[in-house]
Amino acid sequence: MSQRAPGFSAVLAVPEFRALWFAEAQSIFGDQLAKVALTILVYDRTGSALWAALVYALTFLSALAGGLGLSQLADRFRRRQLMVGCTAAQAVLVALMAIPGMPIPVLCGLVVAVGLVQSPAAAAQNAVTREIFTDDALYLRSQDLRGITTNTLMLLGLAGGGLLVVGIGTSWALAINAVTFLVSTVVVHRFVKNRSAAGSSEDGWFGAARYVFGTSRLRVLITLSWLVGLVVIPEGLVAPLAEELNASSAMVGVLLAADPLGFVVGTYILSRFVAAHQRVRIMGALAVCSSATLIAFAFDPHVALAVCLLALAGAFGAYQITVSATFTSLVPNEIRGGAFGVIRTGLRVSQGVGVAVGGAVAEGLGSTTTTIAFAGVLGVAIAIPASLAWSRLNRSSGKAHAVPNLNTQPS
């Protein structure tokens, strides 16, 4: 344990990171409004839950397609220019969505386009952030701040996004999101250095994926990251879970908010009290605990205890930030964009598949609590060998760095 970790003020004192952090934060706020606005807009105009669900699913599918291929553009072009071009394009696309009376099929096409453009921008931002910080502890701290900011804004979106959209209207909500992308464009162009392209157009298109899956330490990190697909199952079952626990409909929002709230608290505790070089050693154990917490749902807990269990699972789940930071640092700079696309796409896929399978299992068993408990058991069964493998690989490499040096090649 250590209380000498750099504070958030230390990372915000770096102008480039401060610009990236601000651009991302205000854009996330706009995205929350846009998601709510699109759902309300499509449902009001069609009266169809299927259409509303389809628009939401398109955000997932476009991110999947973009993550598999377009993220590699972050290695072939100047990353600042790519971020600027992508956010400007997103501003235009979302502004078109805000036009009253836009046909639903066109809206769907615009949603897909926004998701596709977002993938290379996110990959470029992730890679640039690692380039900005040469100090490992500062870099890890910067990722803590990003995680806390993102989940806090998600909580605010759950709490008041719907009310705000209803108050100002869907078109204005989408217009606000378009403005946030414009702000991001200006801020990144003004304050982020225009570094040379890290990779080359001559590199193989899926070279990053081959490198990731061909490296033992990166495979283990991917396994620990993708475990979120099991821990997220309660989120997909929150409505029937509340009914099964004899809770009021108002508790649905509380149950949904428990995990991100726990994540924020867990991230703060890790970043404030656990030394950087220790976090990499315990992240496997935290992954086990995050899944193990869900097993308690087998005992049909009271709704108050269920909220605490979900918050606790989210708090343990804060290990994901250390996993992501370590993964990014182990990958050579010239393929970081493509590698980020691999882990991010898998993360989205695992979440989508996890929720879908969880729903099917709950339907078959007739019990959401049992389904969640099974997810916890399966998560533990995967996390324990992955944790042991990570410890073994670290011992064999003789390294004790929480975030390995950029020049260190994985074994």
Tab-separated table of C-alpha atoms in Angstrom:
chain	number	residue	atom	x	y	z
A	1	MET	CA	0.000	0.000	0.000
A	2	SER	CA	1.251	3.490	-0.794
A	3	GLN	CA	-0.072	7.004	-0.424
A	4	ARG	CA	2.668	8.518	-2.565
A	5	ALA	CA	1.005	7.915	-5.910
A	6	PRO	CA	0.782	11.042	-8.066
A	7	GLY	CA	-2.475	12.914	-7.675
A	8	PHE	CA	-4.966	13.686	-10.417
A	9	SER	CA	-3.646	17.244	-10.408
A	10	ALA	CA	-0.305	15.887	-11.611
A	11	VAL	CA	-1.789	14.347	-14.750
A	12	LEU	CA	-4.076	17.304	-15.404
A	13	ALA	CA	-1.001	19.534	-15.253
A	14	VAL	CA	0.096	17.977	-18.573
A	15	PRO	CA	-1.495	20.208	-21.267
A	16	GLU	CA	-1.893	17.493	-23.906
A	17	PHE	CA	-3.599	15.051	-21.570
A	18	ARG	CA	-5.761	17.804	-20.091
A	19	ALA	CA	-6.985	18.593	-23.591
A	20	LEU	CA	-7.708	14.935	-24.397
A	21	TRP	CA	-9.450	14.411	-21.063
A	22	PHE	CA	-11.661	17.488	-21.457
A	23	ALA	CA	-12.506	16.656	-25.075
A	24	GLU	CA	-13.486	13.102	-24.132
A	25	ALA	CA	-15.460	14.075	-21.024
A	26	GLN	CA	-17.724	16.626	-22.668
A	27	SER	CA	-18.177	14.355	-25.674
A	28	ILE	CA	-19.280	11.473	-23.424
A	29	PHE	CA	-21.881	13.770	-21.882
A	30	GLY	CA	-23.168	14.554	-25.354
A	31	ASP	CA	-23.219	10.871	-26.269
A	32	GLN	CA	-25.399	10.082	-23.254
A	33	LEU	CA	-27.921	12.675	-24.408
A	34	ALA	CA	-27.796	11.340	-27.963
A	35	LYS	CA	-28.459	7.730	-26.911
A	36	VAL	CA	-31.521	8.741	-24.923
A	37	ALA	CA	-32.688	11.105	-27.660
A	38	LEU	CA	-32.418	8.505	-30.416
A	39	THR	CA	-34.326	5.920	-28.387
A	40	ILE	CA	-37.142	8.386	-27.621
A	41	LEU	CA	-37.184	9.783	-31.159
A	42	VAL	CA	-37.416	6.421	-32.913
A	43	TYR	CA	-39.976	4.999	-30.512
A	44	ASP	CA	-42.191	8.110	-30.669
A	45	ARG	CA	-42.186	8.123	-34.470
A	46	THR	CA	-42.602	4.374	-35.038
A	47	GLY	CA	-44.319	3.151	-31.871
A	48	SER	CA	-42.141	0.081	-32.294
A	49	ALA	CA	-39.898	-1.316	-29.555
A	50	LEU	CA	-38.164	-3.336	-32.284
A	51	TRP	CA	-37.066	-0.202	-34.151
A	52	ALA	CA	-35.857	1.394	-30.916
A	53	ALA	CA	-33.861	-1.732	-30.066
A	54	LEU	CA	-32.494	-1.908	-33.618
A	55	VAL	CA	-31.050	1.604	-33.413
A	56	TYR	CA	-29.343	0.719	-30.128
A	57	ALA	CA	-27.999	-2.526	-31.605
A	58	LEU	CA	-26.562	-0.629	-34.562
A	59	THR	CA	-24.284	1.311	-32.206
A	60	PHE	CA	-22.829	-2.019	-31.095
A	61	LEU	CA	-22.501	-3.469	-34.591
A	62	SER	CA	-20.797	-0.393	-36.018
A	63	ALA	CA	-18.301	-0.325	-33.161
A	64	LEU	CA	-17.600	-4.003	-33.799
A	65	ALA	CA	-16.938	-3.499	-37.500
A	66	GLY	CA	-14.866	-0.391	-36.938
A	67	GLY	CA	-12.828	-1.939	-34.151
A	68	LEU	CA	-11.813	-4.910	-36.258
A	69	GLY	CA	-10.489	-2.878	-39.155
A	70	LEU	CA	-10.564	0.901	-38.928
A	71	SER	CA	-8.685	1.108	-35.617
A	72	GLN	CA	-5.515	0.238	-37.522
A	73	LEU	CA	-5.688	3.638	-39.224
A	74	ALA	CA	-4.365	5.036	-35.926
A	75	ASP	CA	-1.019	3.408	-36.738
A	76	ARG	CA	-0.843	4.479	-40.390
A	77	PHE	CA	-1.703	8.168	-40.101
A	78	ARG	CA	-0.750	11.027	-37.804
A	79	ARG	CA	-2.864	10.390	-34.754
A	80	ARG	CA	-3.785	14.010	-34.042
A	81	GLN	CA	-4.931	14.531	-37.624
A	82	LEU	CA	-6.962	11.329	-37.460
A	83	MET	CA	-8.694	12.390	-34.239
A	84	VAL	CA	-9.432	15.840	-35.645
A	85	GLY	CA	-10.819	14.445	-38.894
A	86	CYS	CA	-12.949	11.818	-37.158
A	87	THR	CA	-14.492	14.145	-34.584
A	88	ALA	CA	-15.267	16.715	-37.281
A	89	ALA	CA	-16.967	14.001	-39.327
A	90	GLN	CA	-18.954	12.875	-36.277
A	91	ALA	CA	-20.108	16.446	-35.705
A	92	VAL	CA	-21.504	16.588	-39.241
A	93	LEU	CA	-23.151	13.164	-39.011
A	94	VAL	CA	-24.859	13.892	-35.680
A	95	ALA	CA	-25.951	17.321	-36.919
A	96	LEU	CA	-27.730	15.565	-39.793
A	97	MET	CA	-29.496	13.339	-37.246
A	98	ALA	CA	-30.766	16.463	-35.489
A	99	ILE	CA	-32.678	17.616	-38.578
A	100	PRO	CA	-36.415	17.215	-37.778
A	101	GLY	CA	-38.198	14.609	-39.861
A	102	MET	CA	-35.080	12.700	-40.886
A	103	PRO	CA	-36.282	9.302	-42.224
A	104	ILE	CA	-35.699	6.394	-39.839
A	105	PRO	CA	-33.616	4.334	-42.320
A	106	VAL	CA	-31.352	7.357	-42.863
A	107	LEU	CA	-31.016	7.765	-39.092
A	108	CYS	CA	-29.928	4.125	-38.863
A	109	GLY	CA	-27.316	4.695	-41.552
A	110	LEU	CA	-26.009	7.771	-39.729
A	111	VAL	CA	-25.779	5.826	-36.453
A	112	VAL	CA	-23.657	3.182	-38.173
A	113	ALA	CA	-21.433	5.849	-39.744
A	114	VAL	CA	-20.843	7.581	-36.392
A	115	GLY	CA	-19.794	4.284	-34.807
A	116	LEU	CA	-17.444	3.459	-37.660
A	117	VAL	CA	-15.732	6.850	-37.468
A	118	GLN	CA	-15.446	6.627	-33.686
A	119	SER	CA	-13.265	3.488	-33.728
A	120	PRO	CA	-10.071	4.950	-35.263
A	121	ALA	CA	-10.465	8.112	-33.173
A	122	ALA	CA	-10.646	6.101	-29.933
A	123	ALA	CA	-7.654	3.999	-30.985
A	124	ALA	CA	-5.632	7.120	-31.784
A	125	GLN	CA	-6.521	8.750	-28.458
A	126	ASN	CA	-5.523	5.638	-26.518
A	127	ALA	CA	-2.152	5.433	-28.310
A	128	VAL	CA	-1.401	9.161	-27.982
A	129	THR	CA	-2.084	9.080	-24.232
A	130	ARG	CA	0.603	6.424	-23.761
A	131	GLU	CA	2.986	8.530	-25.864
A	132	ILE	CA	2.321	11.598	-23.718
A	133	PHE	CA	3.316	9.932	-20.444
A	134	THR	CA	6.797	8.465	-20.179
A	135	ASP	CA	6.307	7.939	-16.434
A	136	ASP	CA	4.452	4.675	-15.792
A	137	ALA	CA	2.759	5.789	-12.568
A	138	LEU	CA	1.501	8.989	-14.180
A	139	TYR	CA	0.150	7.066	-17.148
A	140	LEU	CA	-1.742	4.641	-14.924
A	141	ARG	CA	-3.095	7.563	-12.920
A	142	SER	CA	-4.328	9.198	-16.123
A	143	GLN	CA	-6.296	6.063	-16.958
A	144	ASP	CA	-7.798	6.077	-13.476
A	145	LEU	CA	-9.029	9.608	-14.043
A	146	ARG	CA	-10.518	8.657	-17.392
A	147	GLY	CA	-12.307	5.670	-15.839
A	148	ILE	CA	-13.731	7.712	-12.983
A	149	THR	CA	-14.832	10.485	-15.330
A	150	THR	CA	-16.502	8.137	-17.809
A	151	ASN	CA	-18.452	6.192	-15.189
A	152	THR	CA	-19.460	9.327	-13.300
A	153	LEU	CA	-20.885	10.801	-16.487
A	154	MET	CA	-22.710	7.524	-17.135
A	155	LEU	CA	-24.278	7.806	-13.687
A	156	LEU	CA	-25.335	11.374	-14.397
A	157	GLY	CA	-26.774	10.211	-17.694
A	158	LEU	CA	-28.812	7.524	-15.938
A	159	ALA	CA	-29.995	10.035	-13.356
A	160	GLY	CA	-30.983	12.971	-15.510
A	161	GLY	CA	-30.392	12.313	-19.190
A	162	GLY	CA	-33.982	11.323	-19.890
A	163	LEU	CA	-35.425	14.328	-18.073
A	164	LEU	CA	-33.107	16.700	-19.912
A	165	VAL	CA	-33.948	15.272	-23.321
A	166	VAL	CA	-37.674	15.453	-22.592
A	167	GLY	CA	-37.227	19.048	-21.468
A	168	ILE	CA	-35.263	20.364	-24.469
A	169	GLY	CA	-36.458	17.965	-27.179
A	170	THR	CA	-34.651	15.264	-29.137
A	171	SER	CA	-33.409	17.518	-31.940
A	172	TRP	CA	-31.764	19.925	-29.510
A	173	ALA	CA	-30.213	17.037	-27.585
A	174	LEU	CA	-28.654	15.706	-30.792
A	175	ALA	CA	-27.529	19.225	-31.717
A	176	ILE	CA	-25.747	19.487	-28.359
A	177	ASN	CA	-23.942	16.230	-29.089
A	178	ALA	CA	-22.831	17.605	-32.473
A	179	VAL	CA	-21.448	20.693	-30.725
A	180	THR	CA	-19.459	18.517	-28.297
A	181	PHE	CA	-17.753	16.861	-31.273
A	182	LEU	CA	-16.908	20.290	-32.682
A	183	VAL	CA	-15.430	21.296	-29.337
A	184	SER	CA	-13.340	18.115	-29.323
A	185	THR	CA	-12.084	18.899	-32.815
A	186	VAL	CA	-10.911	22.385	-31.847
A	187	VAL	CA	-9.379	21.359	-28.522
A	188	VAL	CA	-7.422	18.413	-29.930
A	189	HIS	CA	-6.167	20.435	-32.904
A	190	ARG	CA	-5.075	23.295	-30.656
A	191	PHE	CA	-3.407	21.463	-27.771
A	192	VAL	CA	-2.239	18.007	-28.964
A	193	LYS	CA	1.105	17.660	-30.740
A	194	ASN	CA	1.071	16.558	-34.362
A	195	ARG	CA	3.412	13.565	-34.080
A	196	SER	CA	4.551	11.514	-37.055
A	197	ALA	CA	2.696	8.316	-37.904
A	198	ALA	CA	3.884	5.521	-35.629
A	199	GLY	CA	3.455	2.715	-38.158
A	200	SER	CA	3.707	2.298	-41.908
A	201	SER	CA	1.278	1.663	-44.730
A	202	GLU	CA	3.468	-1.310	-45.624
A	203	ASP	CA	2.606	-3.090	-42.377
A	204	GLY	CA	0.234	-6.034	-42.648
A	205	TRP	CA	-3.392	-5.026	-42.133
A	206	PHE	CA	-3.947	-7.512	-39.302
A	207	GLY	CA	-0.381	-7.573	-38.020
A	208	ALA	CA	-1.481	-6.164	-34.646
A	209	ALA	CA	-4.023	-8.957	-34.150
A	210	ARG	CA	-1.423	-11.598	-34.988
A	211	TYR	CA	1.011	-10.019	-32.539
A	212	VAL	CA	-1.571	-9.857	-29.752
A	213	PHE	CA	-2.791	-13.435	-30.072
A	214	GLY	CA	0.749	-14.696	-30.587
A	215	THR	CA	2.001	-13.210	-27.299
A	216	SER	CA	1.274	-15.138	-24.111
A	217	ARG	CA	1.098	-12.178	-21.722
A	218	LEU	CA	-1.253	-10.277	-24.017
A	219	ARG	CA	-3.513	-13.317	-24.389
A	220	VAL	CA	-3.864	-13.529	-20.612
A	221	LEU	CA	-4.634	-9.819	-20.365
A	222	ILE	CA	-7.308	-10.183	-23.035
A	223	THR	CA	-8.859	-13.040	-21.069
A	224	LEU	CA	-8.995	-10.909	-17.906
A	225	SER	CA	-10.464	-8.005	-19.882
A	226	TRP	CA	-13.141	-9.986	-21.682
A	227	LEU	CA	-14.412	-11.456	-18.398
A	228	VAL	CA	-16.567	-8.330	-18.219
A	229	GLY	CA	-18.931	-10.187	-20.560
A	230	LEU	CA	-19.998	-12.330	-17.594
A	231	VAL	CA	-20.003	-9.609	-14.939
A	232	VAL	CA	-22.248	-7.433	-17.139
A	233	ILE	CA	-25.022	-10.055	-17.277
A	234	PRO	CA	-26.927	-8.582	-14.268
A	235	GLU	CA	-27.189	-5.285	-16.181
A	236	GLY	CA	-29.058	-7.027	-19.005
A	237	LEU	CA	-31.367	-8.765	-16.532
A	238	VAL	CA	-32.001	-5.807	-14.247
A	239	ALA	CA	-35.739	-5.468	-14.968
A	240	PRO	CA	-36.650	-9.131	-14.324
A	241	LEU	CA	-34.170	-9.168	-11.415
A	242	ALA	CA	-36.027	-6.330	-9.690
A	243	GLU	CA	-39.325	-8.168	-10.187
A	244	GLU	CA	-37.891	-11.428	-8.862
A	245	LEU	CA	-36.562	-9.646	-5.772
A	246	ASN	CA	-40.019	-8.093	-5.196
A	247	ALA	CA	-38.596	-4.609	-5.696
A	248	SER	CA	-40.432	-1.600	-7.096
A	249	SER	CA	-39.814	-0.442	-10.631
A	250	ALA	CA	-37.960	2.556	-9.208
A	251	MET	CA	-35.218	0.168	-8.050
A	252	VAL	CA	-34.337	-0.678	-11.657
A	253	GLY	CA	-32.379	2.554	-11.979
A	254	VAL	CA	-30.663	1.967	-8.633
A	255	LEU	CA	-29.625	-1.547	-9.665
A	256	LEU	CA	-28.309	-0.196	-12.965
A	257	ALA	CA	-26.314	2.508	-11.213
A	258	ALA	CA	-24.747	0.178	-8.626
A	259	ASP	CA	-22.013	-1.252	-10.863
A	260	PRO	CA	-20.667	2.036	-12.299
A	261	LEU	CA	-20.821	3.629	-8.847
A	262	GLY	CA	-18.828	0.728	-7.409
A	263	PHE	CA	-16.365	1.042	-10.288
A	264	VAL	CA	-15.755	4.708	-9.499
A	265	VAL	CA	-15.164	3.958	-5.806
A	266	GLY	CA	-12.930	0.972	-6.573
A	267	THR	CA	-10.860	2.964	-9.047
A	268	TYR	CA	-10.343	5.742	-6.529
A	269	ILE	CA	-9.254	3.312	-3.803
A	270	LEU	CA	-6.787	1.543	-6.088
A	271	SER	CA	-5.335	4.756	-7.464
A	272	ARG	CA	-5.104	6.439	-4.071
A	273	PHE	CA	-3.851	3.659	-1.834
A	274	VAL	CA	-2.291	0.868	-3.926
A	275	ALA	CA	1.155	1.407	-5.417
A	276	ALA	CA	1.355	1.097	-9.184
A	277	HIS	CA	3.719	-1.893	-9.165
A	278	GLN	CA	1.354	-3.756	-6.813
A	279	ARG	CA	-1.741	-3.253	-8.921
A	280	VAL	CA	-0.474	-5.500	-11.698
A	281	ARG	CA	0.188	-8.259	-9.172
A	282	ILE	CA	-3.304	-8.251	-7.684
A	283	MET	CA	-5.437	-7.623	-10.766
A	284	GLY	CA	-5.936	-11.360	-11.311
A	285	ALA	CA	-7.193	-11.746	-7.737
A	286	LEU	CA	-9.513	-8.786	-8.211
A	287	ALA	CA	-10.904	-10.393	-11.367
A	288	VAL	CA	-11.683	-13.537	-9.367
A	289	CYS	CA	-13.388	-11.483	-6.651
A	290	SER	CA	-15.469	-9.521	-9.153
A	291	SER	CA	-17.000	-12.725	-10.518
A	292	ALA	CA	-17.167	-14.487	-7.146
A	293	THR	CA	-19.344	-11.694	-5.740
A	294	LEU	CA	-22.107	-12.656	-8.173
A	295	ILE	CA	-22.294	-16.204	-6.768
A	296	ALA	CA	-24.066	-14.793	-3.705
A	297	PHE	CA	-27.152	-14.222	-5.897
A	298	ALA	CA	-27.779	-17.971	-5.581
A	299	PHE	CA	-29.202	-17.204	-2.127
A	300	ASP	CA	-31.899	-14.812	-3.428
A	301	PRO	CA	-30.614	-11.728	-1.593
A	302	HIS	CA	-32.779	-8.863	-0.433
A	303	VAL	CA	-32.817	-6.035	-2.960
A	304	ALA	CA	-30.630	-3.838	-0.714
A	305	LEU	CA	-28.023	-6.594	-0.517
A	306	ALA	CA	-28.286	-7.126	-4.278
A	307	VAL	CA	-27.415	-3.467	-4.838
A	308	CYS	CA	-24.409	-3.835	-2.527
A	309	LEU	CA	-23.262	-6.992	-4.328
A	310	LEU	CA	-23.438	-5.306	-7.734
A	311	ALA	CA	-21.559	-2.291	-6.371
A	312	LEU	CA	-18.922	-4.588	-4.879
A	313	ALA	CA	-18.539	-6.443	-8.183
A	314	GLY	CA	-18.081	-3.077	-9.883
A	315	ALA	CA	-15.491	-2.004	-7.307
A	316	PHE	CA	-13.442	-5.173	-7.838
A	317	GLY	CA	-13.950	-4.650	-11.582
A	318	ALA	CA	-11.770	-1.534	-11.388
A	319	TYR	CA	-8.884	-3.921	-12.148
A	320	GLN	CA	-9.896	-3.471	-15.789
A	321	ILE	CA	-8.072	-0.121	-15.900
A	322	THR	CA	-4.788	-1.765	-14.885
A	323	VAL	CA	-5.333	-4.515	-17.447
A	324	SER	CA	-5.930	-1.994	-20.227
A	325	ALA	CA	-2.970	0.183	-19.261
A	326	THR	CA	-0.621	-2.806	-19.041
A	327	PHE	CA	-1.868	-4.156	-22.362
A	328	THR	CA	-1.330	-0.813	-24.102
A	329	SER	CA	2.186	-0.475	-22.704
A	330	LEU	CA	3.247	-3.980	-23.681
A	331	VAL	CA	2.269	-3.424	-27.307
A	332	PRO	CA	4.857	-1.652	-29.517
A	333	ASN	CA	3.873	1.910	-30.352
A	334	GLU	CA	3.713	1.253	-34.095
A	335	ILE	CA	0.813	-1.224	-33.730
A	336	ARG	CA	-0.990	0.201	-30.696
A	337	GLY	CA	-3.976	1.418	-32.679
A	338	GLY	CA	-4.688	-1.995	-34.176
A	339	ALA	CA	-4.051	-3.772	-30.875
A	340	PHE	CA	-6.478	-1.430	-29.096
A	341	GLY	CA	-9.065	-2.319	-31.725
A	342	VAL	CA	-8.622	-6.010	-30.899
A	343	ILE	CA	-9.128	-5.685	-27.150
A	344	ARG	CA	-11.901	-3.071	-27.439
A	345	THR	CA	-13.834	-5.048	-30.039
A	346	GLY	CA	-13.588	-8.209	-27.965
A	347	LEU	CA	-14.800	-6.263	-24.963
A	348	ARG	CA	-17.892	-5.081	-26.833
A	349	VAL	CA	-18.543	-8.537	-28.271
A	350	SER	CA	-18.223	-10.226	-24.876
A	351	GLN	CA	-20.689	-7.764	-23.381
A	352	GLY	CA	-23.221	-8.215	-26.160
A	353	VAL	CA	-22.925	-12.001	-26.197
A	354	GLY	CA	-22.941	-12.176	-22.400
A	355	VAL	CA	-26.178	-10.222	-22.082
A	356	ALA	CA	-27.833	-12.202	-24.894
A	357	VAL	CA	-26.817	-15.594	-23.507
A	358	GLY	CA	-27.705	-14.501	-19.990
A	359	GLY	CA	-31.188	-13.575	-21.129
A	360	ALA	CA	-31.634	-16.919	-22.868
A	361	VAL	CA	-30.430	-18.862	-19.823
A	362	ALA	CA	-32.662	-16.858	-17.477
A	363	GLU	CA	-35.630	-17.566	-19.754
A	364	GLY	CA	-34.843	-21.271	-19.736
A	365	LEU	CA	-34.218	-21.552	-15.988
A	366	GLY	CA	-36.996	-19.178	-15.012
A	367	SER	CA	-34.678	-17.472	-12.520
A	368	THR	CA	-32.496	-14.401	-12.958
A	369	THR	CA	-30.717	-14.838	-9.624
A	370	THR	CA	-29.643	-18.366	-10.508
A	371	THR	CA	-28.447	-17.184	-13.906
A	372	ILE	CA	-26.353	-14.439	-12.325
A	373	ALA	CA	-24.884	-16.929	-9.853
A	374	PHE	CA	-23.964	-19.276	-12.726
A	375	ALA	CA	-22.258	-16.358	-14.469
A	376	GLY	CA	-20.232	-15.791	-11.306
A	377	VAL	CA	-19.193	-19.446	-11.116
A	378	LEU	CA	-18.125	-19.468	-14.767
A	379	GLY	CA	-16.231	-16.200	-14.281
A	380	VAL	CA	-14.314	-17.629	-11.323
A	381	ALA	CA	-13.532	-20.797	-13.307
A	382	ILE	CA	-11.955	-18.650	-16.025
A	383	ALA	CA	-10.371	-15.985	-13.815
A	384	ILE	CA	-8.461	-18.354	-11.506
A	385	PRO	CA	-6.341	-20.061	-14.210
A	386	ALA	CA	-5.861	-16.719	-15.982
A	387	SER	CA	-4.680	-15.150	-12.728
A	388	LEU	CA	-2.270	-18.016	-12.078
A	389	ALA	CA	-0.958	-17.792	-15.632
A	390	TRP	CA	-0.356	-14.047	-15.254
A	391	SER	CA	1.572	-14.574	-12.007
A	392	ARG	CA	3.680	-17.298	-13.603
A	393	LEU	CA	4.496	-15.183	-16.651
A	394	ASN	CA	5.463	-12.224	-14.475
A	395	ARG	CA	7.752	-14.369	-12.333
A	396	SER	CA	9.409	-15.862	-15.388
A	397	SER	CA	9.990	-12.424	-16.909
A	398	GLY	CA	11.493	-11.109	-13.683
A	399	LYS	CA	9.558	-7.852	-14.027
A	400	ALA	CA	7.749	-6.020	-11.253
A	401	HIS	CA	6.478	-2.980	-13.111
A	402	ALA	CA	2.767	-2.269	-12.974
A	403	VAL	CA	2.946	-0.729	-16.416
A	404	PRO	CA	5.886	-2.260	-18.311
A	405	ASN	CA	8.350	-0.004	-20.088
A	406	LEU	CA	7.596	0.708	-23.737
A	407	ASN	CA	10.835	-0.950	-24.788
A	408	THR	CA	10.010	-4.182	-22.961
A	409	GLN	CA	8.967	-6.955	-25.325
A	410	PRO	CA	6.359	-9.377	-23.950
A	411	SER	CA	7.350	-12.981	-23.519
